[in-house]
Coordinates of N, CA, C and O in Angstrom, one line a residue:
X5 N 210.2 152.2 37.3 CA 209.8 150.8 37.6 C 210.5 150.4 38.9 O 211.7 150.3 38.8
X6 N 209.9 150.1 39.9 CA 210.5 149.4 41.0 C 211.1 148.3 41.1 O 210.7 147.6 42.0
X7 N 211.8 147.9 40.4 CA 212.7 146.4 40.3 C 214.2 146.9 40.2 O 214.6 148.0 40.3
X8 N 214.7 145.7 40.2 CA 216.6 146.1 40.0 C 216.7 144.8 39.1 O 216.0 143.8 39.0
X9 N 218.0 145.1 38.6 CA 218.6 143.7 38.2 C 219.9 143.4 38.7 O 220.8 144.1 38.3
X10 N 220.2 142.4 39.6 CA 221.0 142.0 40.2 C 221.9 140.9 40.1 O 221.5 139.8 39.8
X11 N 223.1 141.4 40.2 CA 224.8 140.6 39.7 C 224.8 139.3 40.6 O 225.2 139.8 41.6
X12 N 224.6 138.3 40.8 CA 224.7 137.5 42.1 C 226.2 137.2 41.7 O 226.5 137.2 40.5
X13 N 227.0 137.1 42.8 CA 228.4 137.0 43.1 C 228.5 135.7 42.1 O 227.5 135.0 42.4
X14 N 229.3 135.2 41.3 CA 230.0 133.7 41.3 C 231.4 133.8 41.3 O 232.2 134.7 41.0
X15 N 231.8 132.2 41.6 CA 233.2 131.6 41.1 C 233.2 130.5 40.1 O 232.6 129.4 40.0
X16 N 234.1 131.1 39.3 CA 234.8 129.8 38.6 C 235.9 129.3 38.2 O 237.0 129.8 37.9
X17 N 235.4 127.9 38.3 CA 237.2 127.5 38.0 C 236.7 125.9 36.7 O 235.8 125.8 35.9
X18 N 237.6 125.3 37.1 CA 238.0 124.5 36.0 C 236.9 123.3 35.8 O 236.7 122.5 34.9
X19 N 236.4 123.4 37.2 CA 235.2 122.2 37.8 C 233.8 123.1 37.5 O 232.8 122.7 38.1
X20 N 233.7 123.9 37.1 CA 232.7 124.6 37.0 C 232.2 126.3 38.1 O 232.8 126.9 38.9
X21 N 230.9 126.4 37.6 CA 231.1 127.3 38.2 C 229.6 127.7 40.1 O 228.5 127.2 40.1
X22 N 230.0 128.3 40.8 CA 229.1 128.5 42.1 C 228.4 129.9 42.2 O 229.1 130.8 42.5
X23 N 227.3 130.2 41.9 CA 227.3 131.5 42.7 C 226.6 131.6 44.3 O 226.1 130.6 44.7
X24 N 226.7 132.7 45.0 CA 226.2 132.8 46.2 C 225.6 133.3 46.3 O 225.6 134.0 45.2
X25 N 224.5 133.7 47.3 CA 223.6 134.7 48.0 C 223.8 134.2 49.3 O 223.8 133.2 49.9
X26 N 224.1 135.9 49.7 CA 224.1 135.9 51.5 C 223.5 136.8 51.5 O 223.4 137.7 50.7
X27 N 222.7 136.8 52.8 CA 221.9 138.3 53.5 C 222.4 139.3 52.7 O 221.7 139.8 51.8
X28 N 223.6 139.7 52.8 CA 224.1 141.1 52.7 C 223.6 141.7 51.0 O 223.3 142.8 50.7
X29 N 223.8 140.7 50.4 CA 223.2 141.4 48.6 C 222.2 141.3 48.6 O 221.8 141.9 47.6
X30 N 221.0 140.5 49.4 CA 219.9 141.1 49.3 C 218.8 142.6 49.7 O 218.7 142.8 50.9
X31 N 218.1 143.4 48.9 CA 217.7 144.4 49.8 C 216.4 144.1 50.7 O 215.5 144.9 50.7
X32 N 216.2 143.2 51.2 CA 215.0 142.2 52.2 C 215.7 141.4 52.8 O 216.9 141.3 52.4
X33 N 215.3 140.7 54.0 CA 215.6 139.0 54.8 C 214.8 138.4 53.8 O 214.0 138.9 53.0
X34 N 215.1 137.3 53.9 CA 214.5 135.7 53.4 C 213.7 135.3 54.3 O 214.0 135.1 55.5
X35 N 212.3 135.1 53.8 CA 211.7 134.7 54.9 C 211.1 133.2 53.7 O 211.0 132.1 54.3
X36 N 211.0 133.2 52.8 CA 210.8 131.8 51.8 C 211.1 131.6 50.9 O 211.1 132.6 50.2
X37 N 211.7 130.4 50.4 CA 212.3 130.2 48.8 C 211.0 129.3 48.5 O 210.3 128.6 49.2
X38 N 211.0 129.6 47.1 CA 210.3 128.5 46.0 C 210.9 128.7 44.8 O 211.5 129.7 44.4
X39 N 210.5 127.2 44.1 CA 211.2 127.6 42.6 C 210.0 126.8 41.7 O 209.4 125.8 42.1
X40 N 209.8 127.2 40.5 CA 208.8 126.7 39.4 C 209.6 126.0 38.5 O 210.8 126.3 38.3
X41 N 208.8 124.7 38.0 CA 209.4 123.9 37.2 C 208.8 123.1 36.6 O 208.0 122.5 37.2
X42 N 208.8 123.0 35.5 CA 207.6 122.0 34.6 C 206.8 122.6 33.9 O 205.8 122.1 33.2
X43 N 207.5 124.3 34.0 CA 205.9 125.1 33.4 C 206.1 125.0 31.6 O 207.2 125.3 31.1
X44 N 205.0 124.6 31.0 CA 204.6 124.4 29.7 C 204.8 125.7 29.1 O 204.1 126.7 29.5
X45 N 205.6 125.8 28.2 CA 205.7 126.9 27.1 C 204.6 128.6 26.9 O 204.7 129.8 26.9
X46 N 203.5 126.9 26.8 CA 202.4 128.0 26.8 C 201.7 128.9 27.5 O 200.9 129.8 27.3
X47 N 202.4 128.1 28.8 CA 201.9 128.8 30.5 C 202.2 130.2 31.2 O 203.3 130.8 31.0
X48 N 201.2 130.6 32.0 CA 202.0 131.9 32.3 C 201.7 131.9 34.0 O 200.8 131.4 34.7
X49 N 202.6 132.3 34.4 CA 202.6 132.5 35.7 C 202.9 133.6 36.5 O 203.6 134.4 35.9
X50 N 202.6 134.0 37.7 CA 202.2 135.4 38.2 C 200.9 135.8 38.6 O 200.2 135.3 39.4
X51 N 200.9 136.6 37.7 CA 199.4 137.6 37.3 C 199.1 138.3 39.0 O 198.0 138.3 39.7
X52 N 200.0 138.6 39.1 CA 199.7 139.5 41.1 C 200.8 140.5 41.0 O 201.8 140.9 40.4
X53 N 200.0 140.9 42.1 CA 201.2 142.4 42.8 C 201.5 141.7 44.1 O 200.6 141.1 44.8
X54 N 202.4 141.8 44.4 CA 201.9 142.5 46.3 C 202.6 143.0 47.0 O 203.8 143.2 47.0
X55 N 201.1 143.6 47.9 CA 201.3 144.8 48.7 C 202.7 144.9 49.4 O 203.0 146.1 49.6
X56 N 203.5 144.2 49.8 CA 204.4 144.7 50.8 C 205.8 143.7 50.4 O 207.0 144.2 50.2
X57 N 205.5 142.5 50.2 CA 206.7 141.4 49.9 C 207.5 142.2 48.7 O 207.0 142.9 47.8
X58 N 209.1 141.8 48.9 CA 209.8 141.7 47.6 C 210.3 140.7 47.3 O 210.7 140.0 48.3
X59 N 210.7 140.2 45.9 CA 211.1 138.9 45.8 C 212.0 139.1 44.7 O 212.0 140.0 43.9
X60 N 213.1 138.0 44.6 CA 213.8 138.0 44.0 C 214.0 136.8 43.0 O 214.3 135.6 43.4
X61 N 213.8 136.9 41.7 CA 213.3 135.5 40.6 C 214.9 135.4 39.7 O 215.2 136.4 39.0
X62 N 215.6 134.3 39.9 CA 216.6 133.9 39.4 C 216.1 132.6 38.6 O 215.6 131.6 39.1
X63 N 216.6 132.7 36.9 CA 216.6 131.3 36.3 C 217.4 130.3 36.4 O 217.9 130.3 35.3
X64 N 217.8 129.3 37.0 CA 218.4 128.7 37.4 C 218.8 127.8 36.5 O 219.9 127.2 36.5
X65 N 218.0 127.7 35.7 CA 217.8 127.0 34.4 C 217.3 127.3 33.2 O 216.5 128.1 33.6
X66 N 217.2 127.3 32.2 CA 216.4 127.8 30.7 C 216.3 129.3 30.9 O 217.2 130.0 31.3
X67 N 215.0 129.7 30.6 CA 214.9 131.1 30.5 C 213.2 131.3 30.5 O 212.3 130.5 30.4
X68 N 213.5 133.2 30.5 CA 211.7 132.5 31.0 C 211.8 134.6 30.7 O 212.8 135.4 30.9
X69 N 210.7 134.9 30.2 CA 210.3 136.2 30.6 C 209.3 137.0 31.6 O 208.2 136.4 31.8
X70 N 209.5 138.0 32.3 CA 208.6 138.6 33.2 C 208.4 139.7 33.1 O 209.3 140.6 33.3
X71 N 207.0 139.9 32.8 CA 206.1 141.3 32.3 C 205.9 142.1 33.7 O 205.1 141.9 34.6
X72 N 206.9 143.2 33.5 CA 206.1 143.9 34.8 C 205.4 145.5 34.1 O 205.4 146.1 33.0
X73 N 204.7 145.6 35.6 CA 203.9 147.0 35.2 C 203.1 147.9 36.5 O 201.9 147.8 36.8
X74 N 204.2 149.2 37.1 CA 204.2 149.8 38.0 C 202.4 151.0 37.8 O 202.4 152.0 38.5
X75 N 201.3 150.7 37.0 CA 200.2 151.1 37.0 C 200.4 152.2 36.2 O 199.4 153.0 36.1
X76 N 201.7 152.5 35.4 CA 201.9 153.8 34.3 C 202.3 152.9 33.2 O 201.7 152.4 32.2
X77 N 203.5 152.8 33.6 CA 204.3 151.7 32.4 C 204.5 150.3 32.1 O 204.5 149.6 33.1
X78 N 204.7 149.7 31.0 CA 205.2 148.2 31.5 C 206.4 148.0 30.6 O 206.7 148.4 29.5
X79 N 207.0 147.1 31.6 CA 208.4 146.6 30.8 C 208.4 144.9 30.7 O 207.8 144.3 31.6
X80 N 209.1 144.2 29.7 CA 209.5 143.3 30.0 C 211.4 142.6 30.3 O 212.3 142.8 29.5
X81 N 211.2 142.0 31.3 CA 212.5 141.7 31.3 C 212.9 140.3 31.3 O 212.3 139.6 32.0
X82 N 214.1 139.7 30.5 CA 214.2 138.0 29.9 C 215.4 137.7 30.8 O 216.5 138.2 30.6
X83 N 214.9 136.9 31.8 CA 216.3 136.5 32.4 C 216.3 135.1 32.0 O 215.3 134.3 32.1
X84 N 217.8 134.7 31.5 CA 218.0 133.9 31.0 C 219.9 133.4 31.4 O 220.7 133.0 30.6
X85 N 220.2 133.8 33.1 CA 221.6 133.5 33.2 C 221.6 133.4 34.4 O 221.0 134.2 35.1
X86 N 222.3 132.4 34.9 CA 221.7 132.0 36.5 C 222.6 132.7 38.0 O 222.6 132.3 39.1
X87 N 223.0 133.7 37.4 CA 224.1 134.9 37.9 C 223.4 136.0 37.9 O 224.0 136.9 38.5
X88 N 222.2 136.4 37.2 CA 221.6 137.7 37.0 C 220.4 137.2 37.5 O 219.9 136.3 36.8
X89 N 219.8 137.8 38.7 CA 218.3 138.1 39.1 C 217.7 139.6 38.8 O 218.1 140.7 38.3
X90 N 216.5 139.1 39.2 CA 215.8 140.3 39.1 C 214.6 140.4 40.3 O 213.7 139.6 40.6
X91 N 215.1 141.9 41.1 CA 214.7 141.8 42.3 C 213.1 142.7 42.1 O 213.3 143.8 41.6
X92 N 212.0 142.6 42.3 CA 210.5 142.9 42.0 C 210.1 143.3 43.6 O 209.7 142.5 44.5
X93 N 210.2 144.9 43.7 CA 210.0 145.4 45.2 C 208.2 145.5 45.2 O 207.6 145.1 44.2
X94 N 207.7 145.9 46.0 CA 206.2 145.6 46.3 C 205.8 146.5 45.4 O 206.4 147.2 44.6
X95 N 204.5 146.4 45.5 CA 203.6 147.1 44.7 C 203.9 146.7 43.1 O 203.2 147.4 42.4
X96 N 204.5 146.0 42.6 CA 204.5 145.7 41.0 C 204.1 144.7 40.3 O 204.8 143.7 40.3
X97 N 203.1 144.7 39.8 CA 202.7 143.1 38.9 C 203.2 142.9 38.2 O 203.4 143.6 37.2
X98 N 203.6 141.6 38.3 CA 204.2 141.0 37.3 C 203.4 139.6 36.8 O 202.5 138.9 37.4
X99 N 204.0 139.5 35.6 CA 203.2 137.8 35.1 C 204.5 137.3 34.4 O 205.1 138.2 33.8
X100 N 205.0 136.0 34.3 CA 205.8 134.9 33.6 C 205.2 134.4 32.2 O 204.1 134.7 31.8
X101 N 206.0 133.9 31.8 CA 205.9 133.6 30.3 C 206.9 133.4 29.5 O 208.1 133.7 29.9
X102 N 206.5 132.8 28.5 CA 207.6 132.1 27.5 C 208.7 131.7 28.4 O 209.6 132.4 28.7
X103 N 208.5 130.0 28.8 CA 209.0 129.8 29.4 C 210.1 128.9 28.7 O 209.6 128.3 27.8
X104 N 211.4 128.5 28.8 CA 212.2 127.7 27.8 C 212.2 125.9 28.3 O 212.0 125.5 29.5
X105 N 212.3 125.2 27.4 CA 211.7 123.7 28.2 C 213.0 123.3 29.3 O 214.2 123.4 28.8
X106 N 212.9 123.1 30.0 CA 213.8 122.5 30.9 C 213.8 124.0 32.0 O 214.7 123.9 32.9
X107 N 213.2 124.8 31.9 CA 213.4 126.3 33.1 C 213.2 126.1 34.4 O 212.5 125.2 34.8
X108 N 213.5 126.6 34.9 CA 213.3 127.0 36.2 C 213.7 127.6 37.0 O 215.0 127.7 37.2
X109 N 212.7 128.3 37.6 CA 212.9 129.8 38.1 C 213.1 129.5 40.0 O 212.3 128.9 40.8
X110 N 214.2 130.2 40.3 CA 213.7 130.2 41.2 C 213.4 131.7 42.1 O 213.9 132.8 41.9
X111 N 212.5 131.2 43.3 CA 211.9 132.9 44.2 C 212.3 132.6 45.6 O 211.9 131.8 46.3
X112 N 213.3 133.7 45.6 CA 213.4 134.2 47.4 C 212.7 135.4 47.5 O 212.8 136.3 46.7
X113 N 211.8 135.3 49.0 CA 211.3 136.0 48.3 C 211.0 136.8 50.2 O 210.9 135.9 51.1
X114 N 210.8 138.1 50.7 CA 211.0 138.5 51.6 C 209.9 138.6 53.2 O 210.0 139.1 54.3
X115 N 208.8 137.7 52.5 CA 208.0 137.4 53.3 C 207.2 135.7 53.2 O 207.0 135.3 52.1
X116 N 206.7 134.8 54.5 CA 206.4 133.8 54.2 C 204.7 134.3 53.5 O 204.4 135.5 53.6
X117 N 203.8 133.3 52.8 CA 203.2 133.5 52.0 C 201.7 134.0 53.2 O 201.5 133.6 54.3
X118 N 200.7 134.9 52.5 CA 199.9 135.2 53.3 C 199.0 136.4 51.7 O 199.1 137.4 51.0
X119 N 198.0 135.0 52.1 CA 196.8 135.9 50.6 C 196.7 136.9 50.8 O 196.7 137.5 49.7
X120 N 196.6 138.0 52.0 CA 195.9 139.3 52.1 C 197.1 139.9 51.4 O 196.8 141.0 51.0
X121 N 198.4 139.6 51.0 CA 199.4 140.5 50.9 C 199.3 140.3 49.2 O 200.1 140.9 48.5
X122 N 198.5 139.6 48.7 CA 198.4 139.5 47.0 C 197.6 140.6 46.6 O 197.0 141.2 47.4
X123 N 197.5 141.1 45.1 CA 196.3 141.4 44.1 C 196.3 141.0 43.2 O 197.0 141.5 42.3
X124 N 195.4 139.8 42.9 CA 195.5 138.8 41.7 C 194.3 139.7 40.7 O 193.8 139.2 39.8
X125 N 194.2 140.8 41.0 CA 193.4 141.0 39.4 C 194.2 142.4 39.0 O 194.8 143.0 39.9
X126 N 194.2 142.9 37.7 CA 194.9 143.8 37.1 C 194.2 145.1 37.4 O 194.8 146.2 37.6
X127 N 192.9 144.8 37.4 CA 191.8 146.3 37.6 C 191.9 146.5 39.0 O 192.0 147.7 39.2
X128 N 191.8 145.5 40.5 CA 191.9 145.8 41.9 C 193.5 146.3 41.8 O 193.7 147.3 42.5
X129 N 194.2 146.0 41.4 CA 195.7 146.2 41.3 C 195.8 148.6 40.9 O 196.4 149.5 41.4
X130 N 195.1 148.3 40.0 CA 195.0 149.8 39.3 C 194.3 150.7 40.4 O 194.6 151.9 40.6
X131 N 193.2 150.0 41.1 CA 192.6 150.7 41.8 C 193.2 150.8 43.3 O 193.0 151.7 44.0
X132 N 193.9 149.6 43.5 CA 194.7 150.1 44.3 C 196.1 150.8 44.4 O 196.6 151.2 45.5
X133 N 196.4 150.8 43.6 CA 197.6 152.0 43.7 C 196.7 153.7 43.8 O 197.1 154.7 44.4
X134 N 195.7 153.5 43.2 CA 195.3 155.3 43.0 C 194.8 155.2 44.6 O 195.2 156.1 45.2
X135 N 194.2 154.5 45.2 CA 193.3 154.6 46.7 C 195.1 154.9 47.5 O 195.1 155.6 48.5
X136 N 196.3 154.5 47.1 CA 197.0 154.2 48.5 C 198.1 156.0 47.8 O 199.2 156.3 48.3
X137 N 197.5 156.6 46.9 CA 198.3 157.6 46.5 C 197.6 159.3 46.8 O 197.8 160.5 46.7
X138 N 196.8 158.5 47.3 CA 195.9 160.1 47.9 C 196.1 160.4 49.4 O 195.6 161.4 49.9

């Protein structure tokens, strides 16, 4: 599976606690952050690959699970600790779900946004891995 799960640095002390992200722990530049919020229980979010971007989904808040699946296998992973990301390198679909009430996720993510770099369906997704492996 093409993903990592990653430590983000924190400190703590008596006032609580910070963590950081600098260039250097990421394996990408930053080229955009967003973060989801409000998403209803029952909602799922995702459902793409893409081609080239990698992004990095930290819960910032609540918890939230993300189905991925490199076109052999699928795994799911529950991040639910605002110190542990999970970095999703290109080519892997992923979708969101079960989201915890008050969640939110957020995405840095290594490219600004640009549709041609998505595959929002699961079967163009399938078909495109086998076209880019020959």
């Amino acid at each position: 599976m093409n993903i990592e799960l990653l430590d983000i640095p924190k400190i703590h002390d008596t006032r609580g606690s910070i963590a950081v992200i600098e260039k250097n722990l990421l394996p990408f530049p930053i080229k955009r952050v967003y973060y989801l919020f409000d998403v209803p229980s029952t909602a799922k979010r995702g459902g793409h690959a893409h081609k080239e971007q990698f992004e990095l989904l930290i819960p910032l808040s609540g918890s939230f699970d993300v189905l991925l699946h490199d076109g052999h296998e699928s795994q799911k992973v529950t991040l639910n600790k605002p110190d542990k990301g999970l970095v999703i390198k290109s080519n892997t679909w992923r979708e969101l779900d079960n989201f915890s009430s008050g969640s939110i996720c957020l995405v840095i993510s290594s490219g600004e946004f640009l549709e041609d770099d998505y595959i929002r369906d699961f079967n163009d997704y399938k078909d495109y891995l086998q076209s880019n492996r020959k």
